[in-house]
């Protein structure tokens, strides 16, 4: 089992890049955020535990996250390649992933660090709209759908994630700085980190990422 990680603050475009890479590579997209939102929607025990943390922009406990990752990986073939989006988010999760990989004989090949100035992040997150059905991500100004409020792919309604409200966005950015940014050094030390300028348009960011993955 081989895996890559998309690392970056909320609004860096991890989900958007993951969507493009999914079409151009054979990586299986694993977004812990998407999995948690699905769990909340389905009212599972994990969803019930996660909701309070997510609403405030806080991180869901490491044990919960490592458990859903383990379950997700378990079902796949040994040759599967995973693209982790939004995981790991703490040093504990990174170490948990290292242990899990050691257990199953898997390895990490790249950690793509998506750098974006904070002012851009706030602007991106507050204009973000998501499709309820397929998860496609839009922006009211930068990436508008063809018809306002409607997904181009399936005609479903777009919504604003509750945690994209301005107050929660600021907390999520602070949480990122405090709990997730230390992973940059962690993976740099392990020789896995690759920096990508994610302040530019999605196609250019995707091209840089592909260059790294194909190198
Ligand atoms: P995302 O969709 O990646 O922005 O995640 C949305 C929210 O889900 C985050 O603000 C956290 O509350 C929670 N979450 C997602 N992934 C993780 C993770 N790896 N560790 C802890 N919390 C997470
Ligand atoms: Zn859609």
XYZ file of N, CA, C and O and ligand atoms in Angstrom:
884
model
N 0.842 -1.189 0.000
C 0.000 0.000 0.000
C 0.879 1.242 0.000
O 1.817 1.345 0.769
N 0.554 2.138 -0.889
C 1.316 3.386 -0.999
C 0.359 4.549 -0.776
O -0.817 4.455 -1.114
N 0.872 5.630 -0.188
C -0.001 6.770 0.070
C 0.730 8.086 -0.128
O 1.949 8.164 0.037
N -0.042 9.105 -0.485
C 0.454 10.473 -0.484
C -0.488 11.305 0.382
O -1.639 10.928 0.612
N 0.027 12.439 0.862
C -0.755 13.314 1.741
C -0.836 14.700 1.122
O 0.178 15.220 0.633
N -2.023 15.284 1.138
C -2.168 16.702 0.809
C -2.246 17.450 2.124
O -3.175 17.263 2.905
N -1.233 18.275 2.365
C -1.146 19.018 3.619
C -1.335 20.497 3.307
O -0.754 21.005 2.352
N -2.129 21.165 4.119
C -2.312 22.595 3.897
C -3.440 23.117 4.752
O -4.273 22.343 5.227
N -3.483 24.435 4.956
C -4.541 25.026 5.782
C -5.905 24.882 5.112
O -5.979 24.621 3.909
N -6.989 25.064 5.894
C -8.311 25.081 5.279
C -8.350 26.171 4.216
O -7.856 27.272 4.454
N -8.878 25.856 3.042
C -8.943 26.836 1.965
C -7.759 26.765 1.020
O -7.704 27.485 0.028
N -6.795 25.880 1.296
C -5.626 25.754 0.413
C -6.019 25.119 -0.916
O -5.296 25.247 -1.901
N -7.160 24.409 -0.917
C -7.597 23.755 -2.150
C -7.276 22.268 -2.164
O -7.133 21.678 -3.234
N -7.196 21.654 -0.985
C -6.882 20.223 -0.913
C -7.962 19.398 -1.627
O -7.656 18.498 -2.402
N -9.218 19.714 -1.341
C -10.320 18.964 -1.934
C -10.359 19.118 -3.446
O -10.568 18.143 -4.176
N -10.140 20.349 -3.913
C -10.148 20.616 -5.350
C -9.007 19.880 -6.041
O -9.198 19.240 -7.082
N -7.819 19.942 -5.455
C -6.670 19.238 -6.038
C -6.912 17.733 -6.020
O -6.616 17.031 -6.997
N -7.464 17.231 -4.917
C -7.741 15.794 -4.816
C -8.692 15.360 -5.927
O -8.491 14.315 -6.554
N -9.719 16.168 -6.200
C -10.669 15.844 -7.260
C -9.973 15.754 -8.614
O -10.231 14.839 -9.386
N -9.070 16.702 -8.911
C -8.376 16.671 -10.207
C -7.422 15.487 -10.282
O -7.314 14.840 -11.321
N -6.720 15.218 -9.186
C -5.756 14.110 -9.200
C -6.466 12.771 -9.346
O -5.943 11.839 -9.960
N -7.671 12.694 -8.796
C -8.443 11.456 -8.875
C -8.722 11.092 -10.338
O -8.720 9.926 -10.705
N -8.951 12.115 -11.148
C -9.235 11.877 -12.573
C -7.972 11.548 -13.356
O -8.045 10.935 -14.410
N -6.818 11.995 -12.874
C -5.586 11.862 -13.656
C -4.645 10.784 -13.132
O -3.599 10.540 -13.725
N -4.975 10.176 -11.989
C -4.125 9.143 -11.396
C -5.026 8.028 -10.879
O -6.247 8.114 -10.989
N -4.421 6.981 -10.306
C -5.267 5.901 -9.764
C -5.363 5.963 -8.239
O -5.723 4.989 -7.594
N -5.020 7.110 -7.644
C -5.129 7.233 -6.192
C -6.581 7.224 -5.750
O -7.443 7.820 -6.403
N -6.830 6.557 -4.617
C -8.155 6.592 -4.005
C -8.199 7.793 -3.066
O -7.367 7.914 -2.179
N -9.166 8.660 -3.293
C -9.283 9.890 -2.508
C -9.884 9.573 -1.137
O -11.001 9.071 -1.053
N -9.158 9.879 -0.074
C -9.673 9.679 1.280
C -9.657 11.013 2.013
O -8.605 11.515 2.392
N -10.841 11.604 2.163
C -10.980 12.870 2.881
C -11.660 12.589 4.208
O -12.828 12.178 4.245
N -10.927 12.811 5.312
C -11.545 12.572 6.625
C -12.707 13.550 6.851
O -13.707 13.185 7.461
N -12.591 14.768 6.322
C -13.683 15.729 6.453
C -14.959 15.215 5.787
O -16.043 15.247 6.375
N -14.814 14.692 4.552
C -15.974 14.137 3.847
C -16.543 12.931 4.604
O -17.767 12.773 4.708
N -15.645 12.092 5.127
C -16.114 10.903 5.848
C -16.890 11.312 7.104
O -17.922 10.719 7.427
N -16.382 12.346 7.801
C -17.058 12.796 9.017
C -18.403 13.438 8.686
O -19.398 13.212 9.391
N -18.447 14.237 7.603
C -19.729 14.853 7.225
C -20.748 13.773 6.848
O -21.927 13.870 7.197
N -20.292 12.718 6.167
C -21.192 11.613 5.825
C -21.668 10.911 7.097
O -22.836 10.520 7.199
N -20.773 10.768 8.070
C -21.137 10.102 9.333
C -22.166 10.931 10.107
O -23.093 10.382 10.711
N -22.020 12.247 10.063
C -22.983 13.128 10.734
C -24.347 12.989 10.061
O -25.378 12.820 10.708
N -24.315 13.012 8.725
C -25.538 12.902 7.945
C -26.266 11.586 8.259
O -27.487 11.549 8.393
N -25.500 10.508 8.395
C -26.077 9.185 8.646
C -26.332 8.945 10.131
O -26.790 7.870 10.517
N -25.988 9.919 10.969
C -26.178 9.810 12.419
C -25.533 8.561 13.021
O -26.120 7.879 13.862
N -24.342 8.245 12.588
C -23.612 7.114 13.178
C -22.978 7.584 14.491
O -22.883 8.787 14.741
N -22.495 6.627 15.333
C -21.825 7.023 16.582
C -20.636 7.957 16.325
O -20.432 8.931 17.066
N -19.863 7.692 15.270
C -18.736 8.572 14.945
C -19.243 9.972 14.619
O -18.708 10.978 15.089
N -20.312 10.044 13.834
C -20.878 11.332 13.460
C -21.348 12.114 14.683
O -21.103 13.320 14.806
N -22.002 11.412 15.602
C -22.509 12.084 16.798
C -21.361 12.623 17.646
O -21.458 13.704 18.221
N -20.252 11.878 17.709
C -19.101 12.350 18.476
C -18.425 13.531 17.803
O -17.933 14.443 18.455
N -18.392 13.503 16.459
C -17.607 14.485 15.714
C -18.290 15.840 15.605
O -17.624 16.883 15.542
N -19.614 15.847 15.588
C -20.350 17.051 15.199
C -19.992 18.285 16.033
O -19.740 19.358 15.472
N -19.956 18.139 17.341
C -19.684 19.287 18.212
C -18.335 19.918 17.920
O -18.198 21.148 17.887
N -17.340 19.080 17.692
C -16.001 19.585 17.389
C -16.008 20.324 16.050
O -15.448 21.408 15.913
N -16.632 19.715 15.062
C -16.616 20.292 13.717
C -17.347 21.626 13.671
O -16.891 22.568 13.030
N -18.477 21.708 14.356
C -19.246 22.953 14.350
C -18.419 24.117 14.876
O -18.570 25.254 14.441
N -17.536 23.832 15.835
C -16.715 24.899 16.422
C -15.419 25.130 15.648
O -14.657 26.047 15.976
N -15.138 24.261 14.682
C -13.878 24.377 13.948
C -12.722 23.742 14.684
O -11.563 23.969 14.362
N -13.040 22.934 15.704
C -11.996 22.218 16.454
C -11.733 20.871 15.791
O -12.553 20.383 15.002
N -10.626 20.257 16.142
C -10.320 18.944 15.586
C -11.061 17.848 16.334
O -11.246 17.914 17.544
N -11.476 16.852 15.585
C -12.081 15.647 16.146
C -10.945 14.837 16.802
O -9.817 14.839 16.289
N -11.211 14.163 17.946
C -10.130 13.458 18.656
C -9.364 12.465 17.769
O -9.956 11.789 16.914
N -8.051 12.394 18.011
C -7.167 11.567 17.187
C -7.617 10.103 17.109
O -7.524 9.480 16.057
N -8.102 9.577 18.244
C -8.501 8.168 18.274
C -9.625 7.882 17.282
O -9.625 6.845 16.607
N -10.575 8.806 17.189
C -11.703 8.641 16.261
C -11.180 8.646 14.821
O -11.551 7.804 13.995
N -10.296 9.596 14.538
C -9.767 9.743 13.177
C -8.956 8.512 12.776
O -9.135 7.953 11.683
N -8.076 8.059 13.665
C -7.231 6.907 13.318
C -8.083 5.661 13.101
O -7.769 4.823 12.250
N -9.182 5.561 13.843
C -10.070 4.414 13.684
C -10.771 4.438 12.316
O -10.847 3.416 11.639
N -11.271 5.611 11.893
C -11.968 5.620 10.593
C -10.963 5.425 9.446
O -11.294 4.827 8.432
N -9.735 5.869 9.629
C -8.721 5.643 8.605
C -8.393 4.150 8.499
O -8.322 3.573 7.418
N -8.229 3.529 9.664
C -7.932 2.092 9.673
C -9.035 1.306 8.958
O -8.764 0.449 8.112
N -10.278 1.631 9.273
C -11.406 0.929 8.643
C -11.434 1.156 7.136
O -11.717 0.255 6.358
N -11.114 2.386 6.737
C -11.159 2.727 5.310
C -10.079 1.957 4.532
O -10.312 1.471 3.429
N -8.898 1.844 5.133
C -7.785 1.183 4.458
C -7.986 -0.328 4.409
O -7.651 -0.982 3.417
N -8.559 -0.863 5.491
C -8.726 -2.307 5.643
C -9.409 -2.969 4.456
O -9.032 -4.054 4.050
N -10.405 -2.308 3.919
C -11.186 -2.953 2.874
C -10.507 -3.002 1.512
O -10.996 -3.666 0.599
N -9.388 -2.321 1.344
C -8.817 -2.174 -0.001
C -7.700 -3.187 -0.285
O -7.072 -3.707 0.621
N -7.467 -3.417 -1.561
C -6.424 -4.353 -1.993
C -5.053 -3.859 -1.545
O -4.848 -2.654 -1.412
N -4.098 -4.796 -1.324
C -2.753 -4.405 -0.886
C -2.063 -3.447 -1.855
O -1.213 -2.654 -1.446
N -2.445 -3.504 -3.136
C -1.781 -2.652 -4.123
C -2.403 -1.261 -4.222
O -1.945 -0.419 -4.988
N -3.447 -1.012 -3.433
C -4.167 0.268 -3.532
C -3.244 1.435 -3.201
O -2.314 1.315 -2.408
N -3.518 2.571 -3.834
C -2.771 3.800 -3.548
C -3.760 4.838 -3.023
O -4.787 5.101 -3.635
N -3.410 5.431 -1.881
C -4.320 6.361 -1.222
C -3.815 7.794 -1.294
O -2.616 8.054 -1.194
N -4.751 8.692 -1.451
C -4.461 10.124 -1.393
C -5.220 10.681 -0.184
O -6.442 10.760 -0.195
N -4.480 10.988 0.867
C -5.105 11.511 2.078
C -5.258 13.023 1.994
O -4.296 13.746 1.755
N -6.478 13.463 2.202
C -6.831 14.884 2.083
C -7.410 15.307 3.436
O -8.461 14.829 3.839
N -6.661 16.151 4.155
C -7.130 16.576 5.481
C -6.744 15.610 6.583
O -7.246 15.709 7.705
N -5.882 14.688 6.302
C -5.353 13.735 7.272
C -3.907 13.458 6.917
O -3.617 13.295 5.737
N -2.988 13.397 7.865
C -3.146 13.676 9.292
C -3.167 15.168 9.582
O -2.731 15.974 8.778
N -3.696 15.532 10.751
C -3.798 16.939 11.144
C -3.098 17.232 12.461
O -3.087 18.381 12.893
N -2.551 16.212 13.100
C -1.782 16.407 14.346
C -0.576 15.476 14.294
O -0.567 14.504 13.518
N 0.422 15.762 15.139
C 1.588 14.876 15.221
C 1.161 13.478 15.654
O 1.680 12.481 15.145
N 0.185 13.395 16.574
C -0.291 12.093 17.025
C -0.875 11.294 15.853
O -0.656 10.093 15.740
N -1.619 11.981 14.987
C -2.179 11.279 13.828
C -1.078 10.845 12.869
O -1.124 9.749 12.297
N -0.070 11.694 12.689
C 1.032 11.352 11.786
C 1.773 10.120 12.310
O 2.112 9.205 11.548
N 1.980 10.093 13.629
C 2.663 8.933 14.212
C 1.768 7.692 14.144
O 2.263 6.589 13.908
N 0.475 7.888 14.333
C -0.475 6.784 14.205
C -0.465 6.228 12.791
O -0.508 5.007 12.591
N -0.375 7.108 11.814
C -0.322 6.661 10.419
C 0.972 5.885 10.162
O 0.949 4.839 9.501
N 2.077 6.383 10.693
C 3.354 5.661 10.535
C 3.247 4.239 11.096
O 3.711 3.283 10.476
N 2.609 4.124 12.265
C 2.459 2.786 12.875
C 1.569 1.898 12.018
O 1.875 0.725 11.789
N 0.482 2.474 11.533
C -0.459 1.713 10.701
C 0.240 1.231 9.429
O 0.099 0.070 9.017
N 1.018 2.101 8.816
C 1.717 1.739 7.582
C 2.749 0.642 7.857
O 2.893 -0.295 7.068
N 3.454 0.770 8.987
C 4.455 -0.244 9.337
C 3.777 -1.609 9.504
O 4.290 -2.633 9.051
N 2.590 -1.577 10.133
C 1.834 -2.806 10.383
C 1.457 -3.524 9.097
O 1.524 -4.746 9.011
N 1.026 -2.761 8.091
C 0.510 -3.387 6.874
C 1.535 -3.370 5.746
O 1.220 -3.741 4.617
N 2.759 -2.946 6.054
C 3.796 -2.937 5.020
C 3.555 -1.880 3.957
O 3.911 -2.075 2.799
N 2.946 -0.772 4.341
C 2.705 0.319 3.396
C 3.755 1.402 3.527
O 4.604 1.348 4.424
N 3.695 2.375 2.634
C 4.670 3.464 2.731
C 4.080 4.768 2.219
O 3.128 4.781 1.439
N 4.672 5.858 2.683
C 4.316 7.193 2.220
C 5.344 7.602 1.188
O 6.542 7.487 1.432
N 4.887 8.109 0.036
C 5.883 8.520 -0.960
C 6.060 10.037 -1.011
O 7.166 10.513 -1.234
N 4.980 10.811 -0.828
C 5.083 12.264 -0.902
C 4.106 12.934 0.047
O 2.992 12.452 0.224
N 4.511 14.063 0.587
C 3.587 14.937 1.307
C 3.613 16.271 0.566
O 4.644 16.953 0.530
N 2.502 16.606 -0.056
C 2.428 17.834 -0.836
C 1.938 18.961 0.064
O 0.805 18.928 0.556
N 2.818 19.914 0.301
C 2.518 21.020 1.203
C 1.998 22.201 0.386
O 2.722 22.809 -0.388
N 0.713 22.527 0.575
C 0.056 23.550 -0.242
C 0.092 24.892 0.481
O -0.645 25.114 1.441
N 0.962 25.788 0.008
C 1.156 27.077 0.674
C 0.288 28.161 0.041
O 0.234 28.293 -1.180
N -0.413 28.919 0.903
C -1.305 30.002 0.465
C -1.303 31.100 1.536
O -1.362 30.780 2.724
N -1.259 32.390 1.139
C -1.345 33.466 2.136
C -2.699 33.455 2.860
O -3.722 33.111 2.259
N -2.682 33.852 4.138
C -3.886 33.779 4.969
C -5.052 34.587 4.390
O -6.207 34.139 4.411
N -4.764 35.785 3.844
C -5.861 36.619 3.329
C -6.603 35.878 2.210
O -7.839 35.948 2.111
N -5.871 35.136 1.382
C -6.489 34.362 0.311
C -7.360 33.246 0.886
O -8.440 32.949 0.361
N -6.897 32.643 1.965
C -7.655 31.536 2.566
C -9.022 31.999 3.036
O -10.034 31.349 2.785
N -9.049 33.144 3.727
C -10.313 33.651 4.268
C -11.287 33.946 3.127
O -12.461 33.576 3.166
N -10.766 34.565 2.072
C -11.596 34.920 0.923
C -12.141 33.651 0.247
O -13.317 33.572 -0.107
N -11.295 32.649 0.103
C -11.729 31.405 -0.540
C -12.791 30.684 0.281
O -13.784 30.203 -0.252
N -12.568 30.616 1.598
C -13.480 29.832 2.439
C -14.835 30.501 2.550
O -15.867 29.840 2.520
N -14.840 31.843 2.655
C -16.130 32.492 2.859
C -16.979 32.460 1.593
O -18.199 32.521 1.675
N -16.347 32.312 0.406
C -17.130 32.229 -0.834
C -17.371 30.798 -1.298
O -17.977 30.565 -2.339
N -16.920 29.855 -0.534
C -17.004 28.451 -0.966
C -18.428 27.928 -0.908
O -19.165 28.178 0.041
N -18.817 27.178 -1.926
C -20.108 26.497 -1.940
C -19.864 25.062 -2.392
O -19.042 24.816 -3.263
N -20.608 24.121 -1.794
C -20.362 22.698 -2.029
C -21.650 22.023 -2.483
O -22.736 22.378 -2.014
N -21.519 21.030 -3.378
C -22.693 20.272 -3.818
C -23.065 19.240 -2.765
O -22.225 18.471 -2.323
N -24.337 19.227 -2.392
C -24.829 18.279 -1.389
C -24.699 16.844 -1.874
O -24.521 15.931 -1.096
N -24.815 16.653 -3.195
C -24.876 15.301 -3.736
C -23.501 14.739 -4.080
O -23.144 13.662 -3.632
N -22.715 15.472 -4.872
C -21.453 14.884 -5.345
C -20.227 15.497 -4.672
O -19.106 15.041 -4.903
N -20.410 16.509 -3.841
C -19.272 17.071 -3.119
C -18.427 18.037 -3.940
O -17.415 18.532 -3.440
N -18.806 18.319 -5.188
C -18.033 19.260 -6.004
C -17.976 20.618 -5.309
O -18.934 21.036 -4.654
N -16.824 21.290 -5.452
C -16.599 22.535 -4.730
C -16.568 23.713 -5.700
O -15.911 23.663 -6.733
N -17.292 24.777 -5.374
C -17.345 25.991 -6.193
C -16.951 27.191 -5.344
O -16.786 27.088 -4.137
N -16.844 28.359 -6.012
C -16.647 29.608 -5.290
C -17.506 30.661 -5.962
O -17.517 30.752 -7.200
N -18.228 31.442 -5.167
C -19.205 32.379 -5.748
C -18.563 33.331 -6.758
O -19.213 33.730 -7.728
N -17.290 33.676 -6.561
C -16.619 34.595 -7.486
C -15.605 33.868 -8.390
O -15.610 34.019 -9.612
N -14.740 33.055 -7.778
C -13.621 32.472 -8.527
C -13.988 31.272 -9.389
O -13.431 31.082 -10.465
N -14.901 30.440 -8.894
C -15.301 29.229 -9.636
C -16.819 29.096 -9.586
O -17.357 28.173 -8.976
N -17.551 30.049 -10.204
C -19.008 29.991 -10.064
C -19.588 28.837 -10.883
O -19.051 28.490 -11.940
N -20.678 28.225 -10.402
C -21.372 27.231 -11.214
C -22.050 27.940 -12.385
O -22.202 29.164 -12.365
N -22.460 27.176 -13.415
C -23.096 27.785 -14.596
C -24.385 28.503 -14.188
O -24.664 29.603 -14.649
N -25.179 27.854 -13.318
C -26.379 28.506 -12.781
C -26.178 28.694 -11.278
O -25.750 27.765 -10.589
N -26.475 29.896 -10.791
C -26.203 30.207 -9.379
C -26.857 29.199 -8.438
O -28.041 28.884 -8.570
N -26.078 28.662 -7.516
C -26.626 27.792 -6.482
C -26.905 26.363 -6.925
O -27.427 25.564 -6.151
N -26.512 26.021 -8.171
C -26.831 24.692 -8.707
C -25.549 24.017 -9.212
O -24.751 24.643 -9.907
N -25.366 22.733 -8.883
C -24.171 21.993 -9.310
C -24.188 21.725 -10.816
O -25.199 21.279 -11.359
N -23.052 22.002 -11.485
C -22.930 21.752 -12.928
C -23.092 20.266 -13.262
O -23.562 19.910 -14.338
N -22.660 19.395 -12.355
C -22.601 17.963 -12.677
C -23.953 17.280 -12.566
O -24.285 16.421 -13.367
N -24.720 17.626 -11.545
C -25.934 16.853 -11.275
C -27.159 17.705 -10.953
O -28.218 17.179 -10.617
N -27.038 19.029 -11.047
C -28.210 19.880 -10.832
C -28.655 19.983 -9.386
O -29.688 20.593 -9.091
N -27.888 19.391 -8.459
C -28.269 19.449 -7.040
C -27.960 20.831 -6.461
O -27.172 21.594 -7.028
N -28.592 21.120 -5.310
C -28.402 22.429 -4.680
C -27.018 22.528 -4.044
O -26.494 21.557 -3.505
N -26.411 23.714 -4.139
C -25.142 23.964 -3.461
C -25.436 24.543 -2.085
O -26.459 25.190 -1.887
N -24.537 24.290 -1.130
C -24.732 24.856 0.202
C -23.413 25.378 0.740
O -22.340 25.026 0.249
N -23.529 26.237 1.742
C -22.333 26.715 2.432
C -22.126 25.851 3.668
O -23.038 25.711 4.496
N -20.942 25.249 3.781
C -20.665 24.443 4.962
C -20.802 25.312 6.212
O -20.322 26.440 6.231
N -21.467 24.788 7.258
C -21.659 25.609 8.467
C -20.331 26.092 9.046
O -20.261 27.179 9.614
N -19.267 25.277 8.866
C -17.972 25.691 9.435
C -17.217 26.643 8.510
O -16.078 26.993 8.779
N -17.825 27.087 7.421
C -17.218 28.116 6.575
C -17.703 29.520 6.948
O -17.380 30.496 6.265
N -18.485 29.653 8.020
C -18.865 30.986 8.485
C -17.612 31.694 8.990
O -16.659 31.043 9.427
N -17.605 33.036 8.927
C -16.365 33.761 9.161
C -15.725 33.456 10.515
O -14.518 33.231 10.618
N -16.560 33.409 11.555
C -16.016 33.193 12.898
C -15.331 31.831 12.995
O -14.231 31.689 13.538
N -15.992 30.815 12.456
C -15.430 29.469 12.534
C -14.190 29.345 11.665
O -13.230 28.658 12.014
N -14.198 30.041 10.525
C -13.034 30.016 9.635
C -11.794 30.500 10.382
O -10.733 29.880 10.311
N -11.923 31.593 11.132
C -10.764 32.140 11.846
C -10.255 31.137 12.887
O -9.052 30.951 13.053
N -11.189 30.456 13.547
C -10.761 29.445 14.514
C -10.067 28.275 13.821
O -9.051 27.775 14.290
N -10.599 27.854 12.660
C -9.980 26.729 11.946
C -8.562 27.081 11.508
O -7.671 26.234 11.534
N -8.360 28.346 11.119
C -7.005 28.757 10.715
C -6.062 28.739 11.916
O -4.905 28.313 11.809
N -6.574 29.175 13.087
C -5.749 29.155 14.299
C -5.427 27.716 14.703
O -4.291 27.395 15.085
N -6.418 26.857 14.598
C -6.215 25.432 14.911
C -5.172 24.839 13.969
O -4.291 24.082 14.384
N -5.239 25.216 12.710
C -4.244 24.722 11.744
C -2.835 25.131 12.168
O -1.926 24.302 12.226
N -2.668 26.426 12.474
C -1.332 26.916 12.856
C -0.796 26.172 14.065
O 0.378 25.798 14.109
N -1.665 25.969 15.048
C -1.231 25.390 16.310
C -1.001 23.878 16.188
O 0.000 23.357 16.657
N -1.949 23.162 15.565
C -1.910 21.698 15.642
C -1.399 21.005 14.386
O -0.858 19.919 14.464
N -1.597 21.634 13.219
C -1.254 20.938 11.980
C 0.050 21.431 11.360
O 0.824 20.627 10.831
N 0.322 22.740 11.443
C 1.531 23.272 10.812
C 2.824 22.565 11.273
O 3.751 22.424 10.470
N 2.904 22.089 12.538
C 4.117 21.354 12.924
C 4.407 20.123 12.054
O 5.548 19.648 12.011
N 3.395 19.624 11.344
C 3.624 18.463 10.476
C 4.543 18.805 9.311
O 5.174 17.921 8.733
N 4.614 20.098 8.951
C 5.497 20.509 7.847
C 6.930 20.104 8.196
O 7.615 19.470 7.397
N 7.361 20.440 9.406
C 8.723 20.091 9.828
C 8.887 18.581 9.991
O 9.923 18.013 9.644
N 7.849 17.958 10.523
C 7.875 16.497 10.729
C 8.178 15.782 9.410
O 9.089 14.956 9.324
N 7.433 16.147 8.373
C 7.615 15.451 7.103
C 8.842 15.954 6.336
O 9.422 15.226 5.547
N 9.233 17.201 6.603
C 10.467 17.689 5.976
C 11.657 16.864 6.495
O 12.502 16.417 5.732
N 11.634 16.637 7.815
C 12.702 15.825 8.424
C 12.737 14.415 7.849
O 13.795 13.812 7.724
N 11.566 13.871 7.536
C 11.499 12.528 6.964
C 11.801 12.529 5.470
O 11.726 11.490 4.823
N 12.094 13.718 4.916
C 12.458 13.806 3.503
C 11.289 13.622 2.550
O 11.487 13.335 1.369
N 10.073 13.799 3.051
C 8.899 13.522 2.214
C 8.215 14.783 1.687
O 7.374 14.717 0.795
N 8.572 15.947 2.256
C 7.813 17.160 1.957
C 8.150 17.743 0.586
O 9.310 17.857 0.219
N 7.094 18.111 -0.156
C 7.266 18.807 -1.434
C 6.375 20.044 -1.405
O 5.165 19.924 -1.239
N 6.968 21.225 -1.558
C 6.184 22.454 -1.493
C 5.557 22.780 -2.845
O 6.207 22.677 -3.886
N 4.295 23.194 -2.788
C 3.570 23.597 -3.996
C 2.932 24.956 -3.723
O 2.375 25.176 -2.647
N 3.039 25.862 -4.696
C 2.362 27.150 -4.571
C 0.886 26.929 -4.897
O 0.531 26.675 -6.043
N 0.027 27.021 -3.875
C -1.402 26.773 -4.068
C -2.199 28.068 -4.056
O -3.414 28.065 -3.898
N -1.488 29.212 -4.225
C -2.190 30.494 -4.254
C -2.671 30.800 -5.670
O -3.446 31.717 -5.881
N -2.208 30.032 -6.644
C -2.542 30.275 -8.053
C -3.797 29.494 -8.442
O -4.458 28.911 -7.587
N -4.133 29.476 -9.728
C -5.381 28.818 -10.129
C -5.249 27.291 -10.002
O -4.150 26.752 -10.043
N -6.393 26.597 -9.833
C -6.374 25.160 -9.558
C -5.625 24.337 -10.618
O -4.947 23.376 -10.268
N -5.736 24.713 -11.903
C -5.090 23.916 -12.957
C -3.567 23.978 -12.819
O -2.867 22.974 -13.000
N -3.050 25.171 -12.478
C -1.601 25.333 -12.313
C -1.115 24.558 -11.096
O -0.069 23.896 -11.126
N -1.881 24.634 -10.002
C -1.520 23.879 -8.797
C -1.496 22.386 -9.105
O -0.581 21.668 -8.695
N -2.488 21.933 -9.853
C -2.573 20.508 -10.190
C -1.380 20.098 -11.046
O -0.790 19.028 -10.833
N -0.987 20.950 -11.992
C 0.169 20.634 -12.843
C 1.428 20.497 -11.993
O 2.236 19.577 -12.202
N 1.620 21.402 -11.008
C 2.798 21.299 -10.131
C 2.770 19.996 -9.339
O 3.800 19.348 -9.155
N 1.587 19.630 -8.859
C 1.475 18.400 -8.063
C 1.793 17.178 -8.920
O 2.510 16.271 -8.495
N 1.284 17.167 -10.155
C 1.532 16.024 -11.044
C 3.013 15.892 -11.373
O 3.547 14.787 -11.458
N 3.661 17.049 -11.537
C 5.093 17.038 -11.808
C 5.847 16.337 -10.669
O 6.755 15.542 -10.902
N 5.439 16.654 -9.450
C 6.073 16.041 -8.276
C 5.798 14.540 -8.238
O 6.700 13.724 -8.041
N 4.535 14.161 -8.473
C 4.154 12.750 -8.353
C 4.785 11.915 -9.459
O 5.078 10.735 -9.257
N 4.996 12.513 -10.606
C 5.547 11.753 -11.741
C 7.060 11.819 -11.820
O 7.663 11.202 -12.694
N 7.673 12.596 -10.915
C 9.135 12.780 -11.003
C 9.861 11.470 -10.664
O 9.361 10.639 -9.930
P -12.177 19.488 6.202
O -13.315 19.079 5.340
O -10.919 18.713 5.909
O -11.958 20.979 6.209
O -12.581 19.097 7.696
C -13.686 19.698 8.317
C -13.630 19.461 9.822
O -13.642 18.063 10.095
C -12.377 19.978 10.514
O -12.493 21.341 10.855
C -12.333 19.074 11.735
O -13.278 19.478 12.705
C -12.790 17.743 11.185
N -11.664 16.941 10.668
C -11.438 16.555 9.385
N -10.320 15.823 9.277
C -9.791 15.754 10.529
C -8.631 15.162 11.090
N -7.742 14.481 10.323
N -8.427 15.304 12.422
C -9.304 15.967 13.210
N -10.399 16.556 12.749
C -10.660 16.454 11.423
Zn -22.968 17.831 -7.673
